[in-house]
Amino acid sequence: MRNTQETRPTLLNGMDVKKLAPVSDMTLWRWIKAGAFPKPIKITSRNYWRADEITAWLDKKSAERTA
């Protein structure tokens, strides 16, 4: 029997995101507003980010640095 349930993305809270992108809260929100950082998902008035989107953002920034 095959598992038909989709794999759900891992969600990161703000503290997790700031460990990966160690910037101030204000900088993070400016980046989001400017479209330069992935937008959070709001769940019960708390913000979460998809881990795969943050990883993709970090990969893109790393590629830009070496280009």
mmCIF file with all atom_site columns, N, CA and C in Angstrom:
data_model
loop_
_atom_site.group_PDB
_atom_site.id
_atom_site.type_symbol
_atom_site.label_atom_id
_atom_site.label_alt_id
_atom_site.label_comp_id
_atom_site.label_asym_id
_atom_site.label_entity_id
_atom_site.label_seq_id
_atom_site.pdbx_PDB_ins_code
_atom_site.Cartn_x
_atom_site.Cartn_y
_atom_site.Cartn_z
_atom_site.occupancy
_atom_site.B_iso_or_equiv
_atom_site.pdbx_formal_charge
_atom_site.auth_seq_id
_atom_site.auth_comp_id
_atom_site.auth_asym_id
_atom_site.auth_atom_id
_atom_site.pdbx_PDB_model_num
ATOM 1   N N  . MET A 1 1  ? 0.837  -1.181 0.000  1.00 0.00 ? 1  MET A N  1
ATOM 2   C CA . MET A 1 1  ? 0.000  0.000  0.000  1.00 0.00 ? 1  MET A CA 1
ATOM 3   C C  . MET A 1 1  ? 0.880  1.243  0.000  1.00 0.00 ? 1  MET A C  1
ATOM 4   N N  . ARG A 1 2  ? 0.574  2.159  -0.913 1.00 0.00 ? 2  ARG A N  1
ATOM 5   C CA . ARG A 1 2  ? 1.347  3.388  -1.048 1.00 0.00 ? 2  ARG A CA 1
ATOM 6   C C  . ARG A 1 2  ? 0.847  4.460  -0.098 1.00 0.00 ? 2  ARG A C  1
ATOM 7   N N  . ASN A 1 3  ? 1.764  5.266  0.407  1.00 0.00 ? 3  ASN A N  1
ATOM 8   C CA . ASN A 1 3  ? 1.393  6.398  1.252  1.00 0.00 ? 3  ASN A CA 1
ATOM 9   C C  . ASN A 1 3  ? 0.972  7.552  0.348  1.00 0.00 ? 3  ASN A C  1
ATOM 10  N N  . THR A 1 4  ? -0.284 7.950  0.409  1.00 0.00 ? 4  THR A N  1
ATOM 11  C CA . THR A 1 4  ? -0.791 9.014  -0.455 1.00 0.00 ? 4  THR A CA 1
ATOM 12  C C  . THR A 1 4  ? -0.730 10.386 0.204  1.00 0.00 ? 4  THR A C  1
ATOM 13  N N  . GLN A 1 5  ? -0.304 10.431 1.458  1.00 0.00 ? 5  GLN A N  1
ATOM 14  C CA . GLN A 1 5  ? -0.230 11.709 2.159  1.00 0.00 ? 5  GLN A CA 1
ATOM 15  C C  . GLN A 1 5  ? 0.971  12.499 1.641  1.00 0.00 ? 5  GLN A C  1
ATOM 16  N N  . GLU A 1 6  ? 0.752  13.768 1.349  1.00 0.00 ? 6  GLU A N  1
ATOM 17  C CA . GLU A 1 6  ? 1.827  14.638 0.883  1.00 0.00 ? 6  GLU A CA 1
ATOM 18  C C  . GLU A 1 6  ? 2.811  14.925 2.009  1.00 0.00 ? 6  GLU A C  1
ATOM 19  N N  . THR A 1 7  ? 4.052  15.173 1.632  1.00 0.00 ? 7  THR A N  1
ATOM 20  C CA . THR A 1 7  ? 5.040  15.598 2.610  1.00 0.00 ? 7  THR A CA 1
ATOM 21  C C  . THR A 1 7  ? 4.841  17.081 2.858  1.00 0.00 ? 7  THR A C  1
ATOM 22  N N  . ARG A 1 8  ? 4.652  17.432 4.094  1.00 0.00 ? 8  ARG A N  1
ATOM 23  C CA . ARG A 1 8  ? 4.422  18.828 4.442  1.00 0.00 ? 8  ARG A CA 1
ATOM 24  C C  . ARG A 1 8  ? 5.754  19.521 4.681  1.00 0.00 ? 8  ARG A C  1
ATOM 25  N N  . PRO A 1 9  ? 5.860  20.792 4.311  1.00 0.00 ? 9  PRO A N  1
ATOM 26  C CA . PRO A 1 9  ? 7.121  21.512 4.524  1.00 0.00 ? 9  PRO A CA 1
ATOM 27  C C  . PRO A 1 9  ? 7.366  21.770 6.010  1.00 0.00 ? 9  PRO A C  1
ATOM 28  N N  . THR A 1 10 ? 8.610  21.811 6.366  1.00 0.00 ? 10 THR A N  1
ATOM 29  C CA . THR A 1 10 ? 8.984  22.171 7.724  1.00 0.00 ? 10 THR A CA 1
ATOM 30  C C  . THR A 1 10 ? 8.806  23.672 7.889  1.00 0.00 ? 10 THR A C  1
ATOM 31  N N  . LEU A 1 11 ? 8.228  24.073 9.008  1.00 0.00 ? 11 LEU A N  1
ATOM 32  C CA . LEU A 1 11 ? 8.038  25.492 9.284  1.00 0.00 ? 11 LEU A CA 1
ATOM 33  C C  . LEU A 1 11 ? 9.028  25.955 10.335 1.00 0.00 ? 11 LEU A C  1
ATOM 34  N N  . LEU A 1 12 ? 9.553  27.154 10.141 1.00 0.00 ? 12 LEU A N  1
ATOM 35  C CA . LEU A 1 12 ? 10.498 27.765 11.070 1.00 0.00 ? 12 LEU A CA 1
ATOM 36  C C  . LEU A 1 12 ? 9.851  28.971 11.724 1.00 0.00 ? 12 LEU A C  1
ATOM 37  N N  . ASN A 1 13 ? 10.091 29.154 13.010 1.00 0.00 ? 13 ASN A N  1
ATOM 38  C CA . ASN A 1 13 ? 9.606  30.368 13.657 1.00 0.00 ? 13 ASN A CA 1
ATOM 39  C C  . ASN A 1 13 ? 10.651 31.478 13.494 1.00 0.00 ? 13 ASN A C  1
ATOM 40  N N  . GLY A 1 14 ? 10.347 32.646 13.992 1.00 0.00 ? 14 GLY A N  1
ATOM 41  C CA . GLY A 1 14 ? 11.246 33.788 13.831 1.00 0.00 ? 14 GLY A CA 1
ATOM 42  C C  . GLY A 1 14 ? 12.628 33.567 14.407 1.00 0.00 ? 14 GLY A C  1
ATOM 43  N N  . MET A 1 15 ? 12.706 32.907 15.552 1.00 0.00 ? 15 MET A N  1
ATOM 44  C CA . MET A 1 15 ? 14.011 32.646 16.164 1.00 0.00 ? 15 MET A CA 1
ATOM 45  C C  . MET A 1 15 ? 14.845 31.707 15.299 1.00 0.00 ? 15 MET A C  1
ATOM 46  N N  . ASP A 1 16 ? 14.198 30.713 14.706 1.00 0.00 ? 16 ASP A N  1
ATOM 47  C CA . ASP A 1 16 ? 14.902 29.791 13.810 1.00 0.00 ? 16 ASP A CA 1
ATOM 48  C C  . ASP A 1 16 ? 15.438 30.533 12.584 1.00 0.00 ? 16 ASP A C  1
ATOM 49  N N  . VAL A 1 17 ? 14.606 31.397 12.022 1.00 0.00 ? 17 VAL A N  1
ATOM 50  C CA . VAL A 1 17 ? 15.006 32.155 10.831 1.00 0.00 ? 17 VAL A CA 1
ATOM 51  C C  . VAL A 1 17 ? 16.184 33.059 11.157 1.00 0.00 ? 17 VAL A C  1
ATOM 52  N N  . LYS A 1 18 ? 16.138 33.701 12.315 1.00 0.00 ? 18 LYS A N  1
ATOM 53  C CA . LYS A 1 18 ? 17.219 34.612 12.686 1.00 0.00 ? 18 LYS A CA 1
ATOM 54  C C  . LYS A 1 18 ? 18.522 33.881 12.984 1.00 0.00 ? 18 LYS A C  1
ATOM 55  N N  . LYS A 1 19 ? 18.467 32.599 13.288 1.00 0.00 ? 19 LYS A N  1
ATOM 56  C CA . LYS A 1 19 ? 19.697 31.812 13.425 1.00 0.00 ? 19 LYS A CA 1
ATOM 57  C C  . LYS A 1 19 ? 20.345 31.598 12.062 1.00 0.00 ? 19 LYS A C  1
ATOM 58  N N  . LEU A 1 20 ? 19.502 31.471 11.033 1.00 0.00 ? 20 LEU A N  1
ATOM 59  C CA . LEU A 1 20 ? 20.003 31.259 9.676  1.00 0.00 ? 20 LEU A CA 1
ATOM 60  C C  . LEU A 1 20 ? 20.390 32.565 8.990  1.00 0.00 ? 20 LEU A C  1
ATOM 61  N N  . ALA A 1 21 ? 19.652 33.617 9.276  1.00 0.00 ? 21 ALA A N  1
ATOM 62  C CA . ALA A 1 21 ? 19.920 34.951 8.712  1.00 0.00 ? 21 ALA A CA 1
ATOM 63  C C  . ALA A 1 21 ? 20.021 35.916 9.895  1.00 0.00 ? 21 ALA A C  1
ATOM 64  N N  . PRO A 1 22 ? 21.188 35.979 10.534 1.00 0.00 ? 22 PRO A N  1
ATOM 65  C CA . PRO A 1 22 ? 21.319 36.747 11.779 1.00 0.00 ? 22 PRO A CA 1
ATOM 66  C C  . PRO A 1 22 ? 21.312 38.261 11.556 1.00 0.00 ? 22 PRO A C  1
ATOM 67  N N  . VAL A 1 23 ? 20.114 38.788 11.407 1.00 0.00 ? 23 VAL A N  1
ATOM 68  C CA . VAL A 1 23 ? 19.923 40.232 11.244 1.00 0.00 ? 23 VAL A CA 1
ATOM 69  C C  . VAL A 1 23 ? 18.870 40.685 12.259 1.00 0.00 ? 23 VAL A C  1
ATOM 70  N N  . SER A 1 24 ? 18.716 41.980 12.402 1.00 0.00 ? 24 SER A N  1
ATOM 71  C CA . SER A 1 24 ? 17.724 42.491 13.347 1.00 0.00 ? 24 SER A CA 1
ATOM 72  C C  . SER A 1 24 ? 16.316 42.233 12.834 1.00 0.00 ? 24 SER A C  1
ATOM 73  N N  . ASP A 1 25 ? 15.359 42.294 13.748 1.00 0.00 ? 25 ASP A N  1
ATOM 74  C CA . ASP A 1 25 ? 13.948 42.139 13.363 1.00 0.00 ? 25 ASP A CA 1
ATOM 75  C C  . ASP A 1 25 ? 13.559 43.182 12.324 1.00 0.00 ? 25 ASP A C  1
ATOM 76  N N  . MET A 1 26 ? 14.004 44.422 12.531 1.00 0.00 ? 26 MET A N  1
ATOM 77  C CA . MET A 1 26 ? 13.649 45.501 11.616 1.00 0.00 ? 26 MET A CA 1
ATOM 78  C C  . MET A 1 26 ? 14.201 45.247 10.209 1.00 0.00 ? 26 MET A C  1
ATOM 79  N N  . THR A 1 27 ? 15.429 44.778 10.128 1.00 0.00 ? 27 THR A N  1
ATOM 80  C CA . THR A 1 27 ? 16.010 44.468 8.816  1.00 0.00 ? 27 THR A CA 1
ATOM 81  C C  . THR A 1 27 ? 15.230 43.357 8.134  1.00 0.00 ? 27 THR A C  1
ATOM 82  N N  . LEU A 1 28 ? 14.896 42.332 8.892  1.00 0.00 ? 28 LEU A N  1
ATOM 83  C CA . LEU A 1 28 ? 14.127 41.224 8.335  1.00 0.00 ? 28 LEU A CA 1
ATOM 84  C C  . LEU A 1 28 ? 12.804 41.713 7.762  1.00 0.00 ? 28 LEU A C  1
ATOM 85  N N  . TRP A 1 29 ? 12.076 42.542 8.508  1.00 0.00 ? 29 TRP A N  1
ATOM 86  C CA . TRP A 1 29 ? 10.788 43.036 8.034  1.00 0.00 ? 29 TRP A CA 1
ATOM 87  C C  . TRP A 1 29 ? 10.934 44.003 6.867  1.00 0.00 ? 29 TRP A C  1
ATOM 88  N N  . ARG A 1 30 ? 12.025 44.762 6.824  1.00 0.00 ? 30 ARG A N  1
ATOM 89  C CA . ARG A 1 30 ? 12.270 45.623 5.656  1.00 0.00 ? 30 ARG A CA 1
ATOM 90  C C  . ARG A 1 30 ? 12.504 44.777 4.412  1.00 0.00 ? 30 ARG A C  1
ATOM 91  N N  . TRP A 1 31 ? 13.277 43.717 4.559  1.00 0.00 ? 31 TRP A N  1
ATOM 92  C CA . TRP A 1 31 ? 13.526 42.817 3.433  1.00 0.00 ? 31 TRP A CA 1
ATOM 93  C C  . TRP A 1 31 ? 12.231 42.188 2.940  1.00 0.00 ? 31 TRP A C  1
ATOM 94  N N  . ILE A 1 32 ? 11.374 41.769 3.860  1.00 0.00 ? 32 ILE A N  1
ATOM 95  C CA . ILE A 1 32 ? 10.094 41.166 3.487  1.00 0.00 ? 32 ILE A CA 1
ATOM 96  C C  . ILE A 1 32 ? 9.238  42.182 2.741  1.00 0.00 ? 32 ILE A C  1
ATOM 97  N N  . LYS A 1 33 ? 9.156  43.385 3.280  1.00 0.00 ? 33 LYS A N  1
ATOM 98  C CA . LYS A 1 33 ? 8.346  44.438 2.650  1.00 0.00 ? 33 LYS A CA 1
ATOM 99  C C  . LYS A 1 33 ? 8.861  44.769 1.250  1.00 0.00 ? 33 LYS A C  1
ATOM 100 N N  . ALA A 1 34 ? 10.182 44.732 1.080  1.00 0.00 ? 34 ALA A N  1
ATOM 101 C CA . ALA A 1 34 ? 10.797 45.043 -0.213 1.00 0.00 ? 34 ALA A CA 1
ATOM 102 C C  . ALA A 1 34 ? 10.761 43.856 -1.182 1.00 0.00 ? 34 ALA A C  1
ATOM 103 N N  . GLY A 1 35 ? 10.300 42.698 -0.712 1.00 0.00 ? 35 GLY A N  1
ATOM 104 C CA . GLY A 1 35 ? 10.257 41.517 -1.570 1.00 0.00 ? 35 GLY A CA 1
ATOM 105 C C  . GLY A 1 35 ? 11.601 40.821 -1.694 1.00 0.00 ? 35 GLY A C  1
ATOM 106 N N  . ALA A 1 36 ? 12.544 41.151 -0.806 1.00 0.00 ? 36 ALA A N  1
ATOM 107 C CA . ALA A 1 36 ? 13.882 40.586 -0.868 1.00 0.00 ? 36 ALA A CA 1
ATOM 108 C C  . ALA A 1 36 ? 14.053 39.362 0.032  1.00 0.00 ? 36 ALA A C  1
ATOM 109 N N  . PHE A 1 37 ? 13.012 38.984 0.755  1.00 0.00 ? 37 PHE A N  1
ATOM 110 C CA . PHE A 1 37 ? 13.060 37.840 1.664  1.00 0.00 ? 37 PHE A CA 1
ATOM 111 C C  . PHE A 1 37 ? 11.694 37.171 1.625  1.00 0.00 ? 37 PHE A C  1
ATOM 112 N N  . PRO A 1 38 ? 11.641 35.854 1.766  1.00 0.00 ? 38 PRO A N  1
ATOM 113 C CA . PRO A 1 38 ? 10.343 35.159 1.717  1.00 0.00 ? 38 PRO A CA 1
ATOM 114 C C  . PRO A 1 38 ? 9.355  35.677 2.762  1.00 0.00 ? 38 PRO A C  1
ATOM 115 N N  . LYS A 1 39 ? 8.097  35.772 2.353  1.00 0.00 ? 39 LYS A N  1
ATOM 116 C CA . LYS A 1 39 ? 7.045  36.218 3.268  1.00 0.00 ? 39 LYS A CA 1
ATOM 117 C C  . LYS A 1 39 ? 6.680  35.085 4.222  1.00 0.00 ? 39 LYS A C  1
ATOM 118 N N  . PRO A 1 40 ? 6.355  35.444 5.453  1.00 0.00 ? 40 PRO A N  1
ATOM 119 C CA . PRO A 1 40 ? 5.955  34.403 6.409  1.00 0.00 ? 40 PRO A CA 1
ATOM 120 C C  . PRO A 1 40 ? 4.526  33.937 6.160  1.00 0.00 ? 40 PRO A C  1
ATOM 121 N N  . ILE A 1 41 ? 4.218  32.808 6.753  1.00 0.00 ? 41 ILE A N  1
ATOM 122 C CA . ILE A 1 41 ? 2.865  32.270 6.786  1.00 0.00 ? 41 ILE A CA 1
ATOM 123 C C  . ILE A 1 41 ? 2.325  32.563 8.173  1.00 0.00 ? 41 ILE A C  1
ATOM 124 N N  . LYS A 1 42 ? 1.173  33.183 8.261  1.00 0.00 ? 42 LYS A N  1
ATOM 125 C CA . LYS A 1 42 ? 0.600  33.521 9.557  1.00 0.00 ? 42 LYS A CA 1
ATOM 126 C C  . LYS A 1 42 ? -0.325 32.393 10.002 1.00 0.00 ? 42 LYS A C  1
ATOM 127 N N  . ILE A 1 43 ? -0.029 31.833 11.176 1.00 0.00 ? 43 ILE A N  1
ATOM 128 C CA . ILE A 1 43 ? -0.848 30.786 11.767 1.00 0.00 ? 43 ILE A CA 1
ATOM 129 C C  . ILE A 1 43 ? -1.151 31.209 13.196 1.00 0.00 ? 43 ILE A C  1
ATOM 130 N N  . THR A 1 44 ? -2.413 31.367 13.484 1.00 0.00 ? 44 THR A N  1
ATOM 131 C CA . THR A 1 44 ? -2.883 31.828 14.807 1.00 0.00 ? 44 THR A CA 1
ATOM 132 C C  . THR A 1 44 ? -2.061 32.999 15.321 1.00 0.00 ? 44 THR A C  1
ATOM 133 N N  . SER A 1 45 ? -1.961 34.022 14.524 1.00 0.00 ? 45 SER A N  1
ATOM 134 C CA . SER A 1 45 ? -1.294 35.300 14.803 1.00 0.00 ? 45 SER A CA 1
ATOM 135 C C  . SER A 1 45 ? 0.213  35.177 15.043 1.00 0.00 ? 45 SER A C  1
ATOM 136 N N  . ARG A 1 46 ? 0.801  34.064 14.636 1.00 0.00 ? 46 ARG A N  1
ATOM 137 C CA . ARG A 1 46 ? 2.256  33.899 14.715 1.00 0.00 ? 46 ARG A CA 1
ATOM 138 C C  . ARG A 1 46 ? 2.790  33.698 13.303 1.00 0.00 ? 46 ARG A C  1
ATOM 139 N N  . ASN A 1 47 ? 4.020  34.135 13.085 1.00 0.00 ? 47 ASN A N  1
ATOM 140 C CA . ASN A 1 47 ? 4.641  34.028 11.775 1.00 0.00 ? 47 ASN A CA 1
ATOM 141 C C  . ASN A 1 47 ? 5.572  32.825 11.706 1.00 0.00 ? 47 ASN A C  1
ATOM 142 N N  . TYR A 1 48 ? 5.456  32.106 10.593 1.00 0.00 ? 48 TYR A N  1
ATOM 143 C CA . TYR A 1 48 ? 6.311  30.961 10.323 1.00 0.00 ? 48 TYR A CA 1
ATOM 144 C C  . TYR A 1 48 ? 6.784  31.048 8.876  1.00 0.00 ? 48 TYR A C  1
ATOM 145 N N  . TRP A 1 49 ? 7.971  30.517 8.626  1.00 0.00 ? 49 TRP A N  1
ATOM 146 C CA . TRP A 1 49 ? 8.519  30.495 7.282  1.00 0.00 ? 49 TRP A CA 1
ATOM 147 C C  . TRP A 1 49 ? 8.744  29.055 6.873  1.00 0.00 ? 49 TRP A C  1
ATOM 148 N N  . ARG A 1 50 ? 8.551  28.803 5.588  1.00 0.00 ? 50 ARG A N  1
ATOM 149 C CA . ARG A 1 50 ? 8.839  27.471 5.064  1.00 0.00 ? 50 ARG A CA 1
ATOM 150 C C  . ARG A 1 50 ? 10.352 27.300 4.993  1.00 0.00 ? 50 ARG A C  1
ATOM 151 N N  . ALA A 1 51 ? 10.837 26.213 5.561  1.00 0.00 ? 51 ALA A N  1
ATOM 152 C CA . ALA A 1 51 ? 12.281 25.964 5.589  1.00 0.00 ? 51 ALA A CA 1
ATOM 153 C C  . ALA A 1 51 ? 12.858 25.885 4.181  1.00 0.00 ? 51 ALA A C  1
ATOM 154 N N  . ASP A 1 52 ? 12.107 25.293 3.237  1.00 0.00 ? 52 ASP A N  1
ATOM 155 C CA . ASP A 1 52 ? 12.622 25.176 1.871  1.00 0.00 ? 52 ASP A CA 1
ATOM 156 C C  . ASP A 1 52 ? 12.774 26.535 1.199  1.00 0.00 ? 52 ASP A C  1
ATOM 157 N N  . GLU A 1 53 ? 11.896 27.493 1.521  1.00 0.00 ? 53 GLU A N  1
ATOM 158 C CA . GLU A 1 53 ? 12.024 28.839 0.951  1.00 0.00 ? 53 GLU A CA 1
ATOM 159 C C  . GLU A 1 53 ? 13.229 29.580 1.533  1.00 0.00 ? 53 GLU A C  1
ATOM 160 N N  . ILE A 1 54 ? 13.481 29.396 2.820  1.00 0.00 ? 54 ILE A N  1
ATOM 161 C CA . ILE A 1 54 ? 14.640 30.043 3.441  1.00 0.00 ? 54 ILE A CA 1
ATOM 162 C C  . ILE A 1 54 ? 15.926 29.430 2.898  1.00 0.00 ? 54 ILE A C  1
ATOM 163 N N  . THR A 1 55 ? 15.944 28.116 2.733  1.00 0.00 ? 55 THR A N  1
ATOM 164 C CA . THR A 1 55 ? 17.120 27.446 2.168  1.00 0.00 ? 55 THR A CA 1
ATOM 165 C C  . THR A 1 55 ? 17.382 27.927 0.743  1.00 0.00 ? 55 THR A C  1
ATOM 166 N N  . ALA A 1 56 ? 16.329 28.063 -0.049 1.00 0.00 ? 56 ALA A N  1
ATOM 167 C CA . ALA A 1 56 ? 16.475 28.553 -1.424 1.00 0.00 ? 56 ALA A CA 1
ATOM 168 C C  . ALA A 1 56 ? 17.003 29.989 -1.428 1.00 0.00 ? 56 ALA A C  1
ATOM 169 N N  . TRP A 1 57 ? 16.514 30.816 -0.501 1.00 0.00 ? 57 TRP A N  1
ATOM 170 C CA . TRP A 1 57 ? 16.982 32.200 -0.402 1.00 0.00 ? 57 TRP A CA 1
ATOM 171 C C  . TRP A 1 57 ? 18.474 32.235 -0.054 1.00 0.00 ? 57 TRP A C  1
ATOM 172 N N  . LEU A 1 58 ? 18.884 31.396 0.909  1.00 0.00 ? 58 LEU A N  1
ATOM 173 C CA . LEU A 1 58 ? 20.299 31.332 1.293  1.00 0.00 ? 58 LEU A CA 1
ATOM 174 C C  . LEU A 1 58 ? 21.164 30.844 0.136  1.00 0.00 ? 58 LEU A C  1
ATOM 175 N N  . ASP A 1 59 ? 20.682 29.840 -0.598 1.00 0.00 ? 59 ASP A N  1
ATOM 176 C CA . ASP A 1 59 ? 21.418 29.331 -1.751 1.00 0.00 ? 59 ASP A CA 1
ATOM 177 C C  . ASP A 1 59 ? 21.594 30.411 -2.815 1.00 0.00 ? 59 ASP A C  1
ATOM 178 N N  . LYS A 1 60 ? 20.531 31.173 -3.041 1.00 0.00 ? 60 LYS A N  1
ATOM 179 C CA . LYS A 1 60 ? 20.584 32.256 -4.032 1.00 0.00 ? 60 LYS A CA 1
ATOM 180 C C  . LYS A 1 60 ? 21.599 33.317 -3.599 1.00 0.00 ? 60 LYS A C  1
ATOM 181 N N  . LYS A 1 61 ? 21.575 33.683 -2.330 1.00 0.00 ? 61 LYS A N  1
ATOM 182 C CA . LYS A 1 61 ? 22.524 34.689 -1.829 1.00 0.00 ? 61 LYS A CA 1
ATOM 183 C C  . LYS A 1 61 ? 23.959 34.181 -1.931 1.00 0.00 ? 61 LYS A C  1
ATOM 184 N N  . SER A 1 62 ? 24.165 32.902 -1.645 1.00 0.00 ? 62 SER A N  1
ATOM 185 C CA . SER A 1 62 ? 25.502 32.324 -1.764 1.00 0.00 ? 62 SER A CA 1
ATOM 186 C C  . SER A 1 62 ? 25.986 32.345 -3.210 1.00 0.00 ? 62 SER A C  1
ATOM 187 N N  . ALA A 1 63 ? 25.082 32.037 -4.132 1.00 0.00 ? 63 ALA A N  1
ATOM 188 C CA . ALA A 1 63 ? 25.443 32.046 -5.558 1.00 0.00 ? 63 ALA A CA 1
ATOM 189 C C  . ALA A 1 63 ? 25.767 33.455 -6.024 1.00 0.00 ? 63 ALA A C  1
ATOM 190 N N  . GLU A 1 64 ? 25.031 34.443 -5.539 1.00 0.00 ? 64 GLU A N  1
ATOM 191 C CA . GLU A 1 64 ? 25.297 35.839 -5.915 1.00 0.00 ? 64 GLU A CA 1
ATOM 192 C C  . GLU A 1 64 ? 26.661 36.290 -5.399 1.00 0.00 ? 64 GLU A C  1
ATOM 193 N N  . ARG A 1 65 ? 27.036 35.803 -4.235 1.00 0.00 ? 65 ARG A N  1
ATOM 194 C CA . ARG A 1 65 ? 28.312 36.183 -3.643 1.00 0.00 ? 65 ARG A CA 1
ATOM 195 C C  . ARG A 1 65 ? 29.468 35.663 -4.460 1.00 0.00 ? 65 ARG A C  1
ATOM 196 N N  . THR A 1 66 ? 29.333 34.456 -4.981 1.00 0.00 ? 66 THR A N  1
ATOM 197 C CA . THR A 1 66 ? 30.435 33.848 -5.719 1.00 0.00 ? 66 THR A CA 1
ATOM 198 C C  . THR A 1 66 ? 30.416 34.210 -7.198 1.00 0.00 ? 66 THR A C  1
ATOM 199 N N  . ALA A 1 67 ? 29.350 34.833 -7.662 1.00 0.00 ? 67 ALA A N  1
ATOM 200 C CA . ALA A 1 67 ? 29.254 35.177 -9.089 1.00 0.00 ? 67 ALA A CA 1
ATOM 201 C C  . ALA A 1 67 ? 30.049 36.426 -9.410 1.00 0.00 ? 67 ALA A C  1
#
